[in-house]
Amino acid sequence: MARNVLVAVDDSNQSTEALEFACTEYPEATITALYILDPGDFYAVSGIEGTAMANYDEVQGHHEERAENILEAAREQAAEHGVELETEHVLGSVSRSIVDFAAEHDIDHIVVGSHGRTGASRILLGSVAETVARRSPVPVTIVR
């Protein structure tokens, strides 16, 4: 049985389902919700690299606030199951950050949600869940 479970969270329904799964399947484990601030999102705010950099502090503040809101919602969801959730947020590539966090924090199981993309959209957009499953040093559960 897993002792330290990592759940990647964002504001998607798939993320909510992944956390729900972790709370019901691993109620005795220490569960950590991890939100990743992807630096690429900073540029997406304006679509113009220079503009995003000119307002970097403002953009970063917006993303940090969003992370805190998402993590607070995750804490509330876990509390409904009697689980006291640990939360963290990091800056980096989503897939790599999940795998690195697991390796650096004694995580023995990862739970991620899947958007269930198929065909061309999966090839073009890639799959965070698939990349994590391939690179993870610990077992991964992908929740759809």
mmCIF file of C-alpha atoms in Angstrom:
data_model
loop_
_atom_site.group_PDB
_atom_site.id
_atom_site.type_symbol
_atom_site.label_atom_id
_atom_site.label_comp_id
_atom_site.label_asym_id
_atom_site.label_seq_id
_atom_site.Cartn_x
_atom_site.Cartn_y
_atom_site.Cartn_z
ATOM 1 C CA MET A 1 0.000 0.000 0.000
ATOM 2 C CA ALA A 2 1.254 3.451 -0.883
ATOM 3 C CA ARG A 3 2.408 5.646 1.995
ATOM 4 C CA ASN A 4 3.147 8.891 0.117
ATOM 5 C CA VAL A 5 0.903 9.694 -2.836
ATOM 6 C CA LEU A 6 1.367 12.597 -5.235
ATOM 7 C CA VAL A 7 -1.634 13.960 -7.146
ATOM 8 C CA ALA A 8 -1.062 16.465 -9.934
ATOM 9 C CA VAL A 9 -3.811 19.094 -9.819
ATOM 10 C CA ASP A 10 -5.057 21.882 -12.044
ATOM 11 C CA ASP A 11 -8.509 23.333 -12.661
ATOM 12 C CA SER A 12 -9.799 20.450 -14.817
ATOM 13 C CA ASN A 13 -12.477 17.855 -14.094
ATOM 14 C CA GLN A 14 -9.847 15.169 -14.695
ATOM 15 C CA SER A 15 -7.748 16.600 -11.893
ATOM 16 C CA THR A 16 -10.752 16.578 -9.565
ATOM 17 C CA GLU A 17 -11.353 12.914 -10.428
ATOM 18 C CA ALA A 18 -7.697 12.064 -9.816
ATOM 19 C CA LEU A 19 -7.802 13.643 -6.355
ATOM 20 C CA GLU A 20 -11.103 11.907 -5.608
ATOM 21 C CA PHE A 21 -9.513 8.576 -6.552
ATOM 22 C CA ALA A 22 -6.466 9.185 -4.362
ATOM 23 C CA CYS A 23 -8.567 10.177 -1.347
ATOM 24 C CA THR A 24 -10.806 7.111 -1.594
ATOM 25 C CA GLU A 25 -8.124 4.569 -2.532
ATOM 26 C CA TYR A 26 -5.359 5.811 -0.208
ATOM 27 C CA PRO A 27 -7.123 7.333 2.832
ATOM 28 C CA GLU A 28 -4.294 6.377 5.204
ATOM 29 C CA ALA A 29 -1.503 7.711 2.981
ATOM 30 C CA THR A 30 0.066 11.140 3.099
ATOM 31 C CA ILE A 31 -1.380 12.759 -0.024
ATOM 32 C CA THR A 32 0.291 15.760 -1.627
ATOM 33 C CA ALA A 33 -1.442 17.851 -4.284
ATOM 34 C CA LEU A 34 1.049 19.423 -6.679
ATOM 35 C CA TYR A 35 0.226 22.354 -8.943
ATOM 36 C CA ILE A 36 2.763 23.247 -11.605
ATOM 37 C CA LEU A 37 3.189 26.788 -12.896
ATOM 38 C CA ASP A 38 4.370 26.282 -16.463
ATOM 39 C CA PRO A 39 6.585 29.198 -17.603
ATOM 40 C CA GLY A 40 5.068 28.847 -21.076
ATOM 41 C CA ASP A 41 1.776 30.054 -19.628
ATOM 42 C CA PHE A 42 3.398 33.370 -18.757
ATOM 43 C CA TYR A 43 3.889 34.094 -22.461
ATOM 44 C CA ALA A 44 0.411 32.891 -23.347
ATOM 45 C CA VAL A 45 -1.125 35.735 -21.355
ATOM 46 C CA SER A 46 -0.366 38.337 -24.005
ATOM 47 C CA GLY A 47 0.830 36.272 -26.930
ATOM 48 C CA ILE A 48 3.803 38.592 -27.239
ATOM 49 C CA GLU A 49 6.978 37.540 -25.490
ATOM 50 C CA GLY A 50 8.172 41.064 -24.703
ATOM 51 C CA THR A 51 4.843 42.102 -23.188
ATOM 52 C CA ALA A 52 4.750 39.111 -20.871
ATOM 53 C CA MET A 53 8.300 39.793 -19.755
ATOM 54 C CA ALA A 54 7.571 43.476 -19.203
ATOM 55 C CA ASN A 55 4.763 42.486 -16.824
ATOM 56 C CA TYR A 56 6.481 39.383 -15.447
ATOM 57 C CA ASP A 57 5.847 40.163 -11.774
ATOM 58 C CA GLU A 58 2.174 40.872 -12.436
ATOM 59 C CA VAL A 59 1.754 37.743 -14.557
ATOM 60 C CA GLN A 60 3.603 35.585 -12.033
ATOM 61 C CA GLY A 61 1.455 37.014 -9.235
ATOM 62 C CA HIS A 62 -1.684 36.122 -11.184
ATOM 63 C CA HIS A 63 -0.470 32.538 -11.679
ATOM 64 C CA GLU A 64 0.562 32.191 -8.019
ATOM 65 C CA GLU A 65 -2.885 33.378 -6.925
ATOM 66 C CA ARG A 66 -4.502 30.906 -9.314
ATOM 67 C CA ALA A 67 -2.313 28.123 -7.893
ATOM 68 C CA GLU A 68 -3.378 28.977 -4.338
ATOM 69 C CA ASN A 69 -7.060 28.976 -5.352
ATOM 70 C CA ILE A 70 -6.734 25.582 -7.022
ATOM 71 C CA LEU A 71 -4.829 24.134 -4.067
ATOM 72 C CA GLU A 72 -7.404 25.506 -1.604
ATOM 73 C CA ALA A 73 -10.183 23.822 -3.606
ATOM 74 C CA ALA A 74 -8.154 20.590 -3.492
ATOM 75 C CA ARG A 75 -7.777 20.882 0.310
ATOM 76 C CA GLU A 76 -11.546 21.342 0.635
ATOM 77 C CA GLN A 77 -12.222 18.332 -1.597
ATOM 78 C CA ALA A 78 -9.844 16.151 0.422
ATOM 79 C CA ALA A 79 -11.353 17.357 3.712
ATOM 80 C CA GLU A 80 -14.717 15.975 2.557
ATOM 81 C CA HIS A 81 -13.045 12.545 2.768
ATOM 82 C CA GLY A 82 -11.379 13.256 6.097
ATOM 83 C CA VAL A 83 -7.998 13.595 4.392
ATOM 84 C CA GLU A 84 -5.612 16.348 5.437
ATOM 85 C CA LEU A 85 -3.972 17.259 2.154
ATOM 86 C CA GLU A 86 -0.450 18.589 1.819
ATOM 87 C CA THR A 87 -0.035 21.072 -1.036
ATOM 88 C CA GLU A 88 2.874 22.346 -3.079
ATOM 89 C CA HIS A 89 3.330 24.392 -6.217
ATOM 90 C CA VAL A 90 6.419 24.572 -8.375
ATOM 91 C CA LEU A 91 7.552 26.370 -11.503
ATOM 92 C CA GLY A 92 8.529 24.202 -14.466
ATOM 93 C CA SER A 93 7.560 21.797 -17.203
ATOM 94 C CA VAL A 94 4.469 19.870 -16.082
ATOM 95 C CA SER A 95 5.585 16.291 -16.819
ATOM 96 C CA ARG A 96 9.149 16.801 -15.668
ATOM 97 C CA SER A 97 8.065 18.618 -12.499
ATOM 98 C CA ILE A 98 5.758 15.764 -11.474
ATOM 99 C CA VAL A 99 8.460 13.126 -11.991
ATOM 100 C CA ASP A 100 11.163 15.232 -10.319
ATOM 101 C CA PHE A 101 8.959 16.037 -7.328
ATOM 102 C CA ALA A 102 8.200 12.342 -6.821
ATOM 103 C CA ALA A 103 11.883 11.429 -6.966
ATOM 104 C CA GLU A 104 12.908 14.201 -4.567
ATOM 105 C CA HIS A 105 10.149 13.774 -1.947
ATOM 106 C CA ASP A 106 9.918 10.053 -1.130
ATOM 107 C CA ILE A 107 6.704 9.639 -3.149
ATOM 108 C CA ASP A 108 5.809 6.002 -3.777
ATOM 109 C CA HIS A 109 2.754 6.456 -6.033
ATOM 110 C CA ILE A 110 1.562 9.136 -8.478
ATOM 111 C CA VAL A 111 -2.050 9.764 -9.513
ATOM 112 C CA VAL A 112 -2.781 11.919 -12.571
ATOM 113 C CA GLY A 113 -5.893 12.690 -14.551
ATOM 114 C CA SER A 114 -6.088 12.098 -18.276
ATOM 115 C CA HIS A 115 -7.866 14.302 -20.756
ATOM 116 C CA GLY A 116 -8.487 11.207 -22.874
ATOM 117 C CA ARG A 117 -7.253 12.711 -26.126
ATOM 118 C CA THR A 118 -6.877 10.396 -29.073
ATOM 119 C CA GLY A 119 -5.652 10.619 -32.629
ATOM 120 C CA ALA A 120 -4.138 13.809 -33.989
ATOM 121 C CA SER A 121 -4.780 15.934 -30.896
ATOM 122 C CA ARG A 122 -2.856 13.445 -28.748
ATOM 123 C CA ILE A 123 0.056 13.421 -31.193
ATOM 124 C CA LEU A 124 0.112 17.215 -31.514
ATOM 125 C CA LEU A 125 -0.500 18.089 -27.874
ATOM 126 C CA GLY A 126 1.241 15.155 -26.242
ATOM 127 C CA SER A 127 0.075 13.510 -23.081
ATOM 128 C CA VAL A 128 1.289 14.598 -19.676
ATOM 129 C CA ALA A 129 -0.122 11.407 -18.158
ATOM 130 C CA GLU A 130 1.656 9.205 -20.676
ATOM 131 C CA THR A 131 4.966 11.028 -20.255
ATOM 132 C CA VAL A 132 4.741 10.790 -16.466
ATOM 133 C CA ALA A 133 3.914 7.077 -16.669
ATOM 134 C CA ARG A 134 6.923 6.434 -18.914
ATOM 135 C CA ARG A 135 9.426 8.463 -16.889
ATOM 136 C CA SER A 136 8.231 7.945 -13.336
ATOM 137 C CA PRO A 137 10.436 6.113 -10.851
ATOM 138 C CA VAL A 138 7.268 4.908 -9.036
ATOM 139 C CA PRO A 139 3.908 3.383 -10.061
ATOM 140 C CA VAL A 140 1.434 5.753 -11.728
ATOM 141 C CA THR A 141 -2.354 5.566 -11.808
ATOM 142 C CA ILE A 142 -4.011 7.429 -14.681
ATOM 143 C CA VAL A 143 -7.626 8.360 -13.929
ATOM 144 C CA ARG A 144 -10.083 9.102 -16.730
#
